[in-house]
Every structure is written in C-alpha cells, then in structure tokens.
mmCIF file of C-alpha atoms in Angstrom:
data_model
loop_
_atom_site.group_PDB
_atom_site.id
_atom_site.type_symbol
_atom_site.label_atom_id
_atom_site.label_comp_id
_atom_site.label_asym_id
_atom_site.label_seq_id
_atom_site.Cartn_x
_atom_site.Cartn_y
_atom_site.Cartn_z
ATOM 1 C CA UNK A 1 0.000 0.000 0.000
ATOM 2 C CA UNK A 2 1.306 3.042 -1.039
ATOM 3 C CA UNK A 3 0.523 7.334 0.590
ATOM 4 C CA UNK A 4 0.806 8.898 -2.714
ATOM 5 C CA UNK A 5 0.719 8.013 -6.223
ATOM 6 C CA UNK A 6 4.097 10.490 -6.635
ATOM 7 C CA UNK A 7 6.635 12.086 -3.896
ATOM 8 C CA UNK A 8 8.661 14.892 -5.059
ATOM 9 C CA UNK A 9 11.832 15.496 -3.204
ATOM 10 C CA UNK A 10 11.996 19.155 -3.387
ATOM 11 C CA UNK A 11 9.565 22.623 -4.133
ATOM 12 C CA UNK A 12 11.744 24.303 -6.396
ATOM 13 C CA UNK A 13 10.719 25.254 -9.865
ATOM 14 C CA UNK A 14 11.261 21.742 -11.484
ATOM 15 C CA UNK A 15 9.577 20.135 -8.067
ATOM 16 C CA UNK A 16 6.726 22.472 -7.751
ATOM 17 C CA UNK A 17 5.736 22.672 -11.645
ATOM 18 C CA UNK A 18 5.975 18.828 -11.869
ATOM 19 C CA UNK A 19 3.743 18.611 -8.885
ATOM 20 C CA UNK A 20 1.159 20.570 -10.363
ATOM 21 C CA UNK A 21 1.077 19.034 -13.940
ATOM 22 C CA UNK A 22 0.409 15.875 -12.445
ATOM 23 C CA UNK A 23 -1.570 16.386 -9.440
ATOM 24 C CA UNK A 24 -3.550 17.906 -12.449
ATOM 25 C CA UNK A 25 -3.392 14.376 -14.057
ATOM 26 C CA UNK A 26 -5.716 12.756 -11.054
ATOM 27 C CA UNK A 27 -2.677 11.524 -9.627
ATOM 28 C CA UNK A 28 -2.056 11.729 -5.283
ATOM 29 C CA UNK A 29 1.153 13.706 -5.011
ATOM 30 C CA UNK A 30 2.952 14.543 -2.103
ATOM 31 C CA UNK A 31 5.153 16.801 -2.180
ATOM 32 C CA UNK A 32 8.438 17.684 0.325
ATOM 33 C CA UNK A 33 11.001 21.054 1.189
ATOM 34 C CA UNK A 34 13.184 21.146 4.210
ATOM 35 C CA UNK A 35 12.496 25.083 3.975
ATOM 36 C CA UNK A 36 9.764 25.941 5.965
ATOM 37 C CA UNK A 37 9.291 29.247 3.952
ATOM 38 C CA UNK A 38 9.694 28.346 0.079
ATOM 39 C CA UNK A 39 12.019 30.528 -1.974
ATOM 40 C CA UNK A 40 14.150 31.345 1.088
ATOM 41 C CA UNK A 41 17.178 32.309 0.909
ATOM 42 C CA UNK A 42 17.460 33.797 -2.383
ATOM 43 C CA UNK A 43 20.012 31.517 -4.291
ATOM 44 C CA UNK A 44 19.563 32.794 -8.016
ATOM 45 C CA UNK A 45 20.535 36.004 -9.722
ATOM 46 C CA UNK A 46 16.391 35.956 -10.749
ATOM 47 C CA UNK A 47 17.410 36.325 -14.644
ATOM 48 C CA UNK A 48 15.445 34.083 -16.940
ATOM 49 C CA UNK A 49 14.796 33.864 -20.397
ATOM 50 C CA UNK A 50 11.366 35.243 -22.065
ATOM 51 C CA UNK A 51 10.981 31.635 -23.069
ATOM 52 C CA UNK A 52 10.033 30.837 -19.745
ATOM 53 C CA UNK A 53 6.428 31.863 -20.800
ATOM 54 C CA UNK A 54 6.518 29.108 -23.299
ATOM 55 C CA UNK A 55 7.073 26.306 -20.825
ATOM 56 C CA UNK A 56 5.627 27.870 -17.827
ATOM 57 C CA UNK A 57 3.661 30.401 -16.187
ATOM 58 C CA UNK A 58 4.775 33.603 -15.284
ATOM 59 C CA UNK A 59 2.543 36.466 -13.709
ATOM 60 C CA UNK A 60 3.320 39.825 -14.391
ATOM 61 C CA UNK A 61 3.582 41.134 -11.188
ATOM 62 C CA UNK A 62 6.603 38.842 -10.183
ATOM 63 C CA UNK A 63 8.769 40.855 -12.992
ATOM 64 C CA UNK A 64 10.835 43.572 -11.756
ATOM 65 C CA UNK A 65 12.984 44.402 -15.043
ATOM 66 C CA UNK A 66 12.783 43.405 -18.895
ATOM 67 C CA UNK A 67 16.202 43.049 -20.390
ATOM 68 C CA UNK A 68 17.002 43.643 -24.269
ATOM 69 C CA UNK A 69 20.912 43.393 -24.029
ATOM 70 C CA UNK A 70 23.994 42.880 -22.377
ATOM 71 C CA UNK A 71 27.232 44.832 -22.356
ATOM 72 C CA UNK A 72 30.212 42.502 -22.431
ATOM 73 C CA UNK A 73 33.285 43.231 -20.508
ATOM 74 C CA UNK A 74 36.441 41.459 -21.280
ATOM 75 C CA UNK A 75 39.520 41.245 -18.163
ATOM 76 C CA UNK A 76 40.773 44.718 -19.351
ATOM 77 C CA UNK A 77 37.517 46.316 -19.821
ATOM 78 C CA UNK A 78 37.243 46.122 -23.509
ATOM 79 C CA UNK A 79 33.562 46.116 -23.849
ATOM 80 C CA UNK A 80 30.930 44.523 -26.976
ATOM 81 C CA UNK A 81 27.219 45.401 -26.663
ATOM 82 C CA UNK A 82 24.713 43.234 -28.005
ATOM 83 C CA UNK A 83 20.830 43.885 -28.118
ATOM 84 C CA UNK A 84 17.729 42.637 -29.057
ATOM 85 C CA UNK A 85 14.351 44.993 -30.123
ATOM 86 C CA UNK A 86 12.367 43.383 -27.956
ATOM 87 C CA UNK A 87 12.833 41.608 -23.994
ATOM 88 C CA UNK A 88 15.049 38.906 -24.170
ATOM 89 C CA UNK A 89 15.301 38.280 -20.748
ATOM 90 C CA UNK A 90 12.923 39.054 -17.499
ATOM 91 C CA UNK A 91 14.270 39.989 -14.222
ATOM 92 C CA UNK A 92 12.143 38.412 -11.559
ATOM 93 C CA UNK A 93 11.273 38.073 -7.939
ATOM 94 C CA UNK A 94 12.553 34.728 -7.533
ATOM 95 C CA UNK A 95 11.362 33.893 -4.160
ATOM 96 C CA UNK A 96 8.009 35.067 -4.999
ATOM 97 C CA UNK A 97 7.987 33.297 -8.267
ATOM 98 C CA UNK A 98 8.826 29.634 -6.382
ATOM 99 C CA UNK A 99 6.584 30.371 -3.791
ATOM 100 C CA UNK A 100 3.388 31.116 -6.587
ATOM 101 C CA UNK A 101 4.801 27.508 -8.298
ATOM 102 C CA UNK A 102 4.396 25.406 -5.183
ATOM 103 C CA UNK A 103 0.901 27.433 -4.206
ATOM 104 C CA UNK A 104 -0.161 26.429 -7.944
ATOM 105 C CA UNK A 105 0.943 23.171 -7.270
ATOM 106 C CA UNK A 106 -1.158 23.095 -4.031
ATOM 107 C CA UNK A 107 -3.975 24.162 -6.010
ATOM 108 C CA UNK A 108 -3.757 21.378 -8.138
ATOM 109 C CA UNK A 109 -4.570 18.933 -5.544
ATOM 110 C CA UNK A 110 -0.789 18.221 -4.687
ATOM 111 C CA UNK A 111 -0.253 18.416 -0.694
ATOM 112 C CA UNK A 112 3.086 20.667 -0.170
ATOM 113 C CA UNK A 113 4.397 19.966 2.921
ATOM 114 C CA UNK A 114 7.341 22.320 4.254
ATOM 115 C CA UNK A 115 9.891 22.421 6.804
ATOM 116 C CA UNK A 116 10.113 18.312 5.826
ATOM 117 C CA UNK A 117 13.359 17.257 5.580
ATOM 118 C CA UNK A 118 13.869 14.049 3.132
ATOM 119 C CA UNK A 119 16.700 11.722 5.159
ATOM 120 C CA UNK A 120 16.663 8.664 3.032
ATOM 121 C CA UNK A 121 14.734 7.280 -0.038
ATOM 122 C CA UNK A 122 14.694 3.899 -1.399
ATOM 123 C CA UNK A 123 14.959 3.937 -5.469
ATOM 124 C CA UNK A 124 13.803 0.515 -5.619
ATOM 125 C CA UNK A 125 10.993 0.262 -2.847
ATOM 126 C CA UNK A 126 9.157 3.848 -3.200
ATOM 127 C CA UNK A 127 10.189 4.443 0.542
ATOM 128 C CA UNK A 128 10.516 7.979 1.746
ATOM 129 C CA UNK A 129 12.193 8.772 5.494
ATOM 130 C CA UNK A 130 11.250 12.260 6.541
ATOM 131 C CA UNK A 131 11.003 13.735 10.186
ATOM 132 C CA UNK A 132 7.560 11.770 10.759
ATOM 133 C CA UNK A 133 8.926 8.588 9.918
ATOM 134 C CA UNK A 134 8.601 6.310 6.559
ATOM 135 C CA UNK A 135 6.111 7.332 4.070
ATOM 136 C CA UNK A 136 6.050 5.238 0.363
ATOM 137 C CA UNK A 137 4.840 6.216 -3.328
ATOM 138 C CA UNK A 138 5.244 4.206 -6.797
ATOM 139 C CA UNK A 139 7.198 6.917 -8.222
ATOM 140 C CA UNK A 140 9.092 8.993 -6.246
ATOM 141 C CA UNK A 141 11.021 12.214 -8.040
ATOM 142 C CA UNK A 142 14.289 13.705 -7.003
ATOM 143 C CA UNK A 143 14.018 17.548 -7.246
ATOM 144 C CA UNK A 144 16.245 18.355 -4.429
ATOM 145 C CA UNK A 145 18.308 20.809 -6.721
ATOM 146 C CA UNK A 146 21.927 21.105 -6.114
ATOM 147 C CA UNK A 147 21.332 19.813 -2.289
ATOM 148 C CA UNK A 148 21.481 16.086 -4.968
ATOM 149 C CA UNK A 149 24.722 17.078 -6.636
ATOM 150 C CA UNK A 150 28.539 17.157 -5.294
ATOM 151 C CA UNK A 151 30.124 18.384 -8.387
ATOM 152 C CA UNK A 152 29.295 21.970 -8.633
ATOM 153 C CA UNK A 153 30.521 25.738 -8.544
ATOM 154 C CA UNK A 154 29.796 28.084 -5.722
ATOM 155 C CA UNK A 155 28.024 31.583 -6.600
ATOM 156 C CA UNK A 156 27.996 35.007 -4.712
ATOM 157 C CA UNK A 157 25.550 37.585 -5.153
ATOM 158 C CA UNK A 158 25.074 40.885 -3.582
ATOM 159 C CA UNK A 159 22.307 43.536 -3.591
ATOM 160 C CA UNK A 160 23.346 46.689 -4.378
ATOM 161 C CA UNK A 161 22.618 50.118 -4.769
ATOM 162 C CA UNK A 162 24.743 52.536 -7.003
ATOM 163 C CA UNK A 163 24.818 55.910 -5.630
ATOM 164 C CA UNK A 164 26.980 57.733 -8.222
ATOM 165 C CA UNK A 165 24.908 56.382 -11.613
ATOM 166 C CA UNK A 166 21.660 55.661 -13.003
ATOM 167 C CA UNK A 167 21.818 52.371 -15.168
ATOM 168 C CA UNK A 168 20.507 51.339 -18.272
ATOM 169 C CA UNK A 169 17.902 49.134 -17.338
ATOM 170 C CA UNK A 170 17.555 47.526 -20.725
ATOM 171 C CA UNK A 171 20.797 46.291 -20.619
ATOM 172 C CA UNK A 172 22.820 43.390 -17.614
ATOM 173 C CA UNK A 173 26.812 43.748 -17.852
ATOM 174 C CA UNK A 174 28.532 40.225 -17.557
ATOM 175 C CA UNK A 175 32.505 40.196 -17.656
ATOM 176 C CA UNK A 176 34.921 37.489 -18.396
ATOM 177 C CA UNK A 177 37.734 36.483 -15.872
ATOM 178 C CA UNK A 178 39.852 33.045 -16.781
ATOM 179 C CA UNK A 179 40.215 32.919 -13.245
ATOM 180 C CA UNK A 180 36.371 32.126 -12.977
ATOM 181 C CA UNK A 181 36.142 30.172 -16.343
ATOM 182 C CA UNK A 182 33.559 28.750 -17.742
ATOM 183 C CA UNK A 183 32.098 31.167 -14.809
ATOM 184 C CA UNK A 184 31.524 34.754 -15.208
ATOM 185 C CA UNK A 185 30.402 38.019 -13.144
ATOM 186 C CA UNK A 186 27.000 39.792 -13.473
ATOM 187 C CA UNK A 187 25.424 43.362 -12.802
ATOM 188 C CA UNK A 188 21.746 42.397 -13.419
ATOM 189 C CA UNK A 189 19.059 45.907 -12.954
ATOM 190 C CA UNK A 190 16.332 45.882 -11.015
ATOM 191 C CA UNK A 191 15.745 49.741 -11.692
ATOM 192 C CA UNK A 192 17.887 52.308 -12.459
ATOM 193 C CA UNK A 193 20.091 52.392 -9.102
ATOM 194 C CA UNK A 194 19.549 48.771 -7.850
ATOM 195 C CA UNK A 195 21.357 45.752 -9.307
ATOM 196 C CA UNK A 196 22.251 42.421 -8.406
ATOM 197 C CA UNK A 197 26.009 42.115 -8.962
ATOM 198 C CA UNK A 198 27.611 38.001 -8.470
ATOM 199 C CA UNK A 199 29.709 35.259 -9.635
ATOM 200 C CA UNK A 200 30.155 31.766 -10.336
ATOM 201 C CA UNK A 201 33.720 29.865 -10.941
ATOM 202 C CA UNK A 202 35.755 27.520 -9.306
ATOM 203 C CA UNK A 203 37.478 29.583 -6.589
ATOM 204 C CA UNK A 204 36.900 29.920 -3.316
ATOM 205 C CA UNK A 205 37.133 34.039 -3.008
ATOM 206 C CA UNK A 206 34.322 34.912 -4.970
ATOM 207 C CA UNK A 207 33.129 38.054 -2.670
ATOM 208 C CA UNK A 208 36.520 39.442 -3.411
ATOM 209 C CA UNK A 209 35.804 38.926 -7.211
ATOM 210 C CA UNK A 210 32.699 40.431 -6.848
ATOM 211 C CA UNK A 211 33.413 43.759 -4.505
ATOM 212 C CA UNK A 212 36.147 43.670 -7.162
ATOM 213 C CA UNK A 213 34.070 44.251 -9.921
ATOM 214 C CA UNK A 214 31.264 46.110 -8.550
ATOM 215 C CA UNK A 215 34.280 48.356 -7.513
ATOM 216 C CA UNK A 216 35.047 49.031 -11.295
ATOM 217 C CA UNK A 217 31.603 50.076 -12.219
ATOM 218 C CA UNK A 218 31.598 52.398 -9.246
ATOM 219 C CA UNK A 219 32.946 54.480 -7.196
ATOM 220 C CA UNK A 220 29.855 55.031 -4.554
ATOM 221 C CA UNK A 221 27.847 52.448 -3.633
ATOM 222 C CA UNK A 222 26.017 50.518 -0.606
ATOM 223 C CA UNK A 223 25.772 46.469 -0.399
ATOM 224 C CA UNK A 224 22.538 45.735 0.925
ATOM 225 C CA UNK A 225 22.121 42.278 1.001
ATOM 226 C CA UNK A 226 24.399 39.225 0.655
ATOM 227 C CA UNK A 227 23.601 35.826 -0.825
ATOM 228 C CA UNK A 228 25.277 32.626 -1.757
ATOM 229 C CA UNK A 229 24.477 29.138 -3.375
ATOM 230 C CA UNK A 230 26.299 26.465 -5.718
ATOM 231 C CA UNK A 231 25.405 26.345 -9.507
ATOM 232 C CA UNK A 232 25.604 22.541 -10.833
ATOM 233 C CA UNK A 233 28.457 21.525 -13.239
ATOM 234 C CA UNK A 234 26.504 20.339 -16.137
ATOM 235 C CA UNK A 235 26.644 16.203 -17.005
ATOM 236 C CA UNK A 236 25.492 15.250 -20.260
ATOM 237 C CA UNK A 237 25.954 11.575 -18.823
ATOM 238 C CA UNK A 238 23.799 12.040 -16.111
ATOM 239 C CA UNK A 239 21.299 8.764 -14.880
ATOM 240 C CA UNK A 240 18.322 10.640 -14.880
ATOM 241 C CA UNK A 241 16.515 7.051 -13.762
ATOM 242 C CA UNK A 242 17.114 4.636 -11.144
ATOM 243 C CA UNK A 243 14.309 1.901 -10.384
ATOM 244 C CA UNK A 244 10.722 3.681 -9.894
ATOM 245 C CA UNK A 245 12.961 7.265 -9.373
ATOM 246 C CA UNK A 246 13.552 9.810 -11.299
ATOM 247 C CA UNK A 247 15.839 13.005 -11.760
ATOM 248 C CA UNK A 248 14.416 16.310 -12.275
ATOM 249 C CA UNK A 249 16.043 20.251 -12.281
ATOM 250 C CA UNK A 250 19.270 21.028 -11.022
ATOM 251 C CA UNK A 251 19.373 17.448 -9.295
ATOM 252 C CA UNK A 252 19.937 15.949 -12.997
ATOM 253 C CA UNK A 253 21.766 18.447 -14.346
ATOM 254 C CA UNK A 254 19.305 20.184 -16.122
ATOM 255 C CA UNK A 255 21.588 23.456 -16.129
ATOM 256 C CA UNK A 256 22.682 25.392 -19.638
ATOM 257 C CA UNK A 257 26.124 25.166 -19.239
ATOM 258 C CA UNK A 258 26.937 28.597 -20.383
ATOM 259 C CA UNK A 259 25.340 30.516 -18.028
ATOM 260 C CA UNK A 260 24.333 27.957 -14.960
ATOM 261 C CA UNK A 261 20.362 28.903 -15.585
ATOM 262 C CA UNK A 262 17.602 26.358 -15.730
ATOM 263 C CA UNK A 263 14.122 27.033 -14.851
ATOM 264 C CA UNK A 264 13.238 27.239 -18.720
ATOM 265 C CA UNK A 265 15.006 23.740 -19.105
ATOM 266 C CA UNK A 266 13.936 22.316 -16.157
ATOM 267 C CA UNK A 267 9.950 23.283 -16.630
ATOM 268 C CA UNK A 268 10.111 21.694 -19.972
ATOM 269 C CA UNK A 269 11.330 18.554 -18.694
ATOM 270 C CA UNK A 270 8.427 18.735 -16.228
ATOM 271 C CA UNK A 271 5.978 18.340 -19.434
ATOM 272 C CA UNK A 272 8.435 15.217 -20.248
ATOM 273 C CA UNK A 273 8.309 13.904 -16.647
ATOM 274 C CA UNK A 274 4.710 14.377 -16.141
ATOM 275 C CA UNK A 275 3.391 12.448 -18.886
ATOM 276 C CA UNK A 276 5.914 9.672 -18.736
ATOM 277 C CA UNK A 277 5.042 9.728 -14.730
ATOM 278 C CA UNK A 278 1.499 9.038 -16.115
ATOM 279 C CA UNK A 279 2.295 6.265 -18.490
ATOM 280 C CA UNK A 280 3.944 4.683 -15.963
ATOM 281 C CA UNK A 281 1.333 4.647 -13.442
ATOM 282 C CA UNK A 282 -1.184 3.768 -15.974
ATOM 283 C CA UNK A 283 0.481 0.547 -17.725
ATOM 284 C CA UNK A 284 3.593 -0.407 -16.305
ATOM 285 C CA UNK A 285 6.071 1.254 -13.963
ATOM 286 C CA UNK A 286 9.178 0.265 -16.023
ATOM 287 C CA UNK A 287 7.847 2.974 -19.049
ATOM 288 C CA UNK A 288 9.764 5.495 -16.393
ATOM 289 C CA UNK A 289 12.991 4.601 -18.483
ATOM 290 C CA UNK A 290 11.376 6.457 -21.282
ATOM 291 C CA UNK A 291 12.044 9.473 -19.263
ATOM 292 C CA UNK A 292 16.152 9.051 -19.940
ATOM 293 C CA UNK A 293 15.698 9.139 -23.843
ATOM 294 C CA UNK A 294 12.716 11.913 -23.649
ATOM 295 C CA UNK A 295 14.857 13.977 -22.398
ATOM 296 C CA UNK A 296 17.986 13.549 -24.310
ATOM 297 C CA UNK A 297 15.992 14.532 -27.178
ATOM 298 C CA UNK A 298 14.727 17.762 -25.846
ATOM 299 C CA UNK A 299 17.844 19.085 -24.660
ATOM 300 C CA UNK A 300 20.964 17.350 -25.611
ATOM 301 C CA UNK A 301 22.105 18.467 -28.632
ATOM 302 C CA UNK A 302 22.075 22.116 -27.034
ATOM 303 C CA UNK A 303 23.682 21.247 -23.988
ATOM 304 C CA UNK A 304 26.527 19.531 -25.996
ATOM 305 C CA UNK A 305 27.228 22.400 -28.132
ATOM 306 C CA UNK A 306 27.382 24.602 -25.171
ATOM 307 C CA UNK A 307 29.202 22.369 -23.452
ATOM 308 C CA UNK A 308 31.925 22.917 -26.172
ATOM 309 C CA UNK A 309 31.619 26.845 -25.600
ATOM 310 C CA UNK A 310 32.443 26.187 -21.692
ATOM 311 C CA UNK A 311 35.320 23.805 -23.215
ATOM 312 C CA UNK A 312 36.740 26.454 -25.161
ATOM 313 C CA UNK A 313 36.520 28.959 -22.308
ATOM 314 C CA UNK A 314 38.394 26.717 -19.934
ATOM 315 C CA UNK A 315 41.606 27.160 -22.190
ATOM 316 C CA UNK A 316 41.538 31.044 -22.640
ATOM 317 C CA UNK A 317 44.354 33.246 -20.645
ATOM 318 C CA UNK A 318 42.672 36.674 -19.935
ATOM 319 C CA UNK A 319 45.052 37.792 -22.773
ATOM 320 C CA UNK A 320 43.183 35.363 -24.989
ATOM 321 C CA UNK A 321 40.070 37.005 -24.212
ATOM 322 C CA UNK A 322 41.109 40.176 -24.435
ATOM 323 C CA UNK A 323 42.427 39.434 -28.231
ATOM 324 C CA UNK A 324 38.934 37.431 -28.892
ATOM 325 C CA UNK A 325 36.896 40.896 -28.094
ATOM 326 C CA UNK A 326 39.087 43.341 -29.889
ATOM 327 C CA UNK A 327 39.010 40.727 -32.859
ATOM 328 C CA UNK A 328 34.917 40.286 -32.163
ATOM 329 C CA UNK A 329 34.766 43.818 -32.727
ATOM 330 C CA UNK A 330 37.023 44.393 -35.618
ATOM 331 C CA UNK A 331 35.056 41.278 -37.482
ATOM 332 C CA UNK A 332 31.052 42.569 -36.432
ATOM 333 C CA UNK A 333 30.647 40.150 -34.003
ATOM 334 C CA UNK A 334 28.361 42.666 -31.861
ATOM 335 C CA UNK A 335 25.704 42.709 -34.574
ATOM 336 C CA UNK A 336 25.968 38.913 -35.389
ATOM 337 C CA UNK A 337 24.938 37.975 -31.672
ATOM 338 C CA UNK A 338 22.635 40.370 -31.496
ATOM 339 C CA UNK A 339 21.029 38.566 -34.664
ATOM 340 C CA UNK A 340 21.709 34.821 -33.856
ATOM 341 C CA UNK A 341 22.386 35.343 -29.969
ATOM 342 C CA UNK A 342 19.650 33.163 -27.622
ATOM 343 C CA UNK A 343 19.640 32.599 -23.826
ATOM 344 C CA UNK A 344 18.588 29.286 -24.249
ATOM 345 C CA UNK A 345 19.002 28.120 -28.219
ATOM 346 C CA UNK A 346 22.793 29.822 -28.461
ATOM 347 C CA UNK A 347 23.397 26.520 -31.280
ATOM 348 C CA UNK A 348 22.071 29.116 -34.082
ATOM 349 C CA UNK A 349 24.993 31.553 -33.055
ATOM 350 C CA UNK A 350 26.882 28.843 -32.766
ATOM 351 C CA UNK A 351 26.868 28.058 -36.482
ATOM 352 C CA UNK A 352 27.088 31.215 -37.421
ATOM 353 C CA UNK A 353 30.457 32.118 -36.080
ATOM 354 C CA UNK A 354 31.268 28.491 -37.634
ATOM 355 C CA UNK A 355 29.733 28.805 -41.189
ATOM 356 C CA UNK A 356 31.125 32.543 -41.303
ATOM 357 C CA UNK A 357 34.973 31.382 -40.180
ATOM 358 C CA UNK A 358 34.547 33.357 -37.029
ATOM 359 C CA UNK A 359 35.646 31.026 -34.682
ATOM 360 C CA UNK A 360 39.357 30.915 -35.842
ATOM 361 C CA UNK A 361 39.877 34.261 -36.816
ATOM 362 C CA UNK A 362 38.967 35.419 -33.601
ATOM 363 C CA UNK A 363 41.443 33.469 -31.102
ATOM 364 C CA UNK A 364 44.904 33.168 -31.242
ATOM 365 C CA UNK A 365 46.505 31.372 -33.747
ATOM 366 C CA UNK A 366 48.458 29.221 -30.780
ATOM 367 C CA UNK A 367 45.154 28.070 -29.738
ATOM 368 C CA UNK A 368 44.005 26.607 -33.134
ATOM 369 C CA UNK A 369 44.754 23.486 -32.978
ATOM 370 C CA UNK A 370 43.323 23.193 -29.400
ATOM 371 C CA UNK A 371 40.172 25.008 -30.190
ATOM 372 C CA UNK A 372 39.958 23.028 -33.197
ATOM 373 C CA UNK A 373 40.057 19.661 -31.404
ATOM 374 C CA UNK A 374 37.237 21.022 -29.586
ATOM 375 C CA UNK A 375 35.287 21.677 -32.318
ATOM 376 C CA UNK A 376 35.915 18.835 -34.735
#
C-alpha cells in the first residue's frame, strides 16, 4: 500500500511545476522542502529567459525588469554590446515566483508539505524517510536541486545600490575572468540604481571577485544584502533514472552550461516527466525509463554544443580574451549575436560564427589546434 501516487523530493521550480502538472493528471502527489518558507534564501541572480512563458507560467507582477541586451566586458575592460528589439530576458522576484509555483501546485490537488526534511529514499521500494517517519509512493522524483549534486561551482551575489549612476535598465553587464572560467560576473538591474552584482567559478574568493568588480563600475555604492548558493556543473551523462525514481532540475543536471540557468530547461522537462510519470502509473512502472531518452531529445544536442563553448573557455588566458573581443569587434561580431544570440538556443549563433569562419579568426593562432580539437 502506497501514501501517494508520486513524492517529489523538493519545491523548487522543477519540483513544484511537476507537482502541479500531475496532481492535475488525477494523480495523489505529495510533495516535500526542508524550507519551511519556500524561496528562502534567495540563491539565483532571478534572470530568466522570455521563453520561460513558453514552458511555464509567469505572472506579471513577479517581474521587476525586462532586459534587451547585455554589455560585455572582457579582463581589461574592452567592452561589446549586443541587443535585441524586444525583452530577451525578465528579471524576476525569484522567491516570490517559487513560492506562486508550489501554491499552484497546491492548487492542483498536490499536498506541499514544508519544513520536511527528506533523510533517506529507497529507489527501488518507493520508501521515503522524513522527520515523521517512513512514508512510500510508486514513483518517487528527485528535485532536491543542487542539495542532490557534489560536483558543482559556488556563486555570490550581492544587492546593491549605485549611488553615483543611473543604469541602463535595458541592458545586464557580464565580464569574463579566466580565473572564474567557464564562470563569469553579473550586474543584473532591477531599476535604475539597484542591481544584483555576483559570480560563479571555481574559486573559493568569490566576494573578493565580486566587490572587485562592482568596484570598477563604481565608485559610490552601498551592499545591501548578501547571498550565496552552488550552480551545478553540467553532465550530459547524467542517470536521470534509477528503479521507480527519477531526476528532475538542477538534481539531474538540467543546467545550460553557459550561463548555470535552468528554470526554462527544467519546466520543460516537467511536461516530459509528467506524462511519462502518467504512463507509468497507468500501464507499467518500467515505461519510467522512457524518461532518460525523452529527455535527451529535448535538450541534448544544445547542452553539448554549449558544453563545447564552456570547453573552449576553460583554455583562454585573460590575454586570450582580451584578443577574442578586440578581434569580435574588428570582425562585427556585436551585430551577429545580437542577430543569432539566444539565452537558451545559443546553437544558431553557434553556427554562425562556424559557417562565417569566425571562430578561428577570432582566437589566437596558438590556440588553433586546441580550439579546433574542440570543435571537430
């Protein structure tokens, strides 16, 4: 005898939207957050793609900024600006947003319990230990985010308000360091004083990397909150199913490697999970390996092309990248990306900077053959 039909592990985006496409399915989920407040702390720079209203919902109110562009900053300041004529990105209230998920999720018919710490689960059995004891489901789903995951990059994020400058709220800055390769810093706007400014790379001194930077863009400024979480490193090998369990969100990997985001990825493999979740329950549990291939197919061939990009990145000396945006300049790059450039589809660009020649006119002729390897 089983509680539920489902248990998610987790009320994060991919938890929280999975729960309420198939709660909306007839199905009994249950679904558990050690949080007891949902959303909180803040551990996301709150910049998502417009897609997002393609595989999700979004309301309005929860968007604080619409982004067209972004100025890039190489290690020496040299700087490429790329822009769109419409929003390519939303800035959002990201606890807000994954605290309307779970309540939609709730509304569904799913039963969100908080402040319910998962110690154990049984792949094989359906078992579930929390705080209360052992509960069991036929499928359970593991959307504990990066809490599943020991390979993975820490990030640092502060709230910040410029004194000296009003910002162009159209546009986020993101600069290049090899140091934090294939990580990056941000200045994201939330109006025209307020930003947050973060990073993501493998070192261990990231607030120094940020005051650092946020030092460069100003000379007058206040730090008015502090934040800090780990962003997945991405595994296109991933086992995204094990017995009557499955993988969902940042707890498979379901990250673009580029940039580390992946609520747009992750809610569209909630539309996978949900109606293989269904099959499964419906005619046989074992149709849950359907889930592996399902999602290969949606996102794969992206996520290996980017993973390429991150490749490439790894091997570039901040005099590399320096050379790669004065070339990117001199060869039009600026008005390519803003043409083929995507937050989430960047394969497009990709082959565009390959079909053109780009590619190996713009690094270092020392770093062909490497590149090249890369790229075969």
């Amino acid at each position: 005898m089983t509680d539920y039909d489902v248990i998610i592990m987790g009320a994060g985006p991919a938890g929280s939207t999975l729960a309420r496409l198939t709660a909306s399915r007839g199905f009994t989920v249950g679904i558990f957050d050690r949080k007891k407040v949902i959303g909180v702390p803040l551990q996301c720079a709150g910049l998502i793609s417009h897609r997002i209203t393609e595989a999700n919902v979004l309301p309005e109110n929860l968007i604080l900024n619409s982004v067209r562009g972004a100025v890039l900053h190489s290690p020496s300041g040299i700087k490429l600006r790329v822009s769109k004529k419409r929003p390519e990105a939303y800035v959002i209230d990201r606890t807000a947003y994954d605290r309307y998920l779970a309540d939609l999720a709730g509304e569904a018919g799913a039963e969100l319990r908080t402040g319910t710490a998962v110690r154990d689960f049984n792949e094989d059995t359906g078992e579930v230990e929390v705080n209360e004891g052992t509960l069991k489901a036929t499928v359970l789903v593991d959307a504990r985010g990066q809490t599943a995951i020991f390979d993975k990059y820490p990030a640092r994020q502060f709230l910040v308000r410029f004194r000296d400058q009003e910002m162009d709220t159209d546009f986020v800055d993101l600069k290049v360091d090899s140091r934090l390769s294939p990580g990056f810093l941000w200045r994201i706007p939330l109006d025209e004083r307020t930003a947050r400014v973060g990073a993501f790379g493998p070192q261990k001194n990231l607030k120094d990397f940020v005051k650092g930077f946020i030092s460069d863009l100003s000379t007058d400024f206040r730090l008015m909150e502090s934040y800090h979480g780990f962003i997945p490193r991405p595994d296109a090998g991933v086992e995204l199913v094990r017995g009557r369990c499955i993988r969902i969100g940042d707890a498979a990997g379901q990250i673009k490697p580029t940039t580390g985001g992946g609520i747009v990825l992750a809610s569209r493999a909630a539309h996978v999970a949900a109606e293989t979740i269904q099959m499964a329950l419906e005619d046989n549990i074992c149709l849950l390996e359907n889930y592996q291939e399902a999602c290969r197919n949606l996102y794969m061939g992206e996520m290996k092309n980017q993973m390429r990009v991150q490749r490439t990145f790894r091997i570039l000396s901040d005099d590399d990248l320096d050379h790669i945006f004065l070339k990117m300049r001199d060869y039009g790059a600026e008005e390519i990306i803003s043409r083929y450039g995507d937050m989430d589809r960047q394969t497009p660009l990709i082959r565009e900077f390959l079909k053109r020649g780009l590619l190996f006119r713009i690094i270092p002729s020392i770093l062909s053959r490497k590149v090249g390897s890369i790229w075969k």
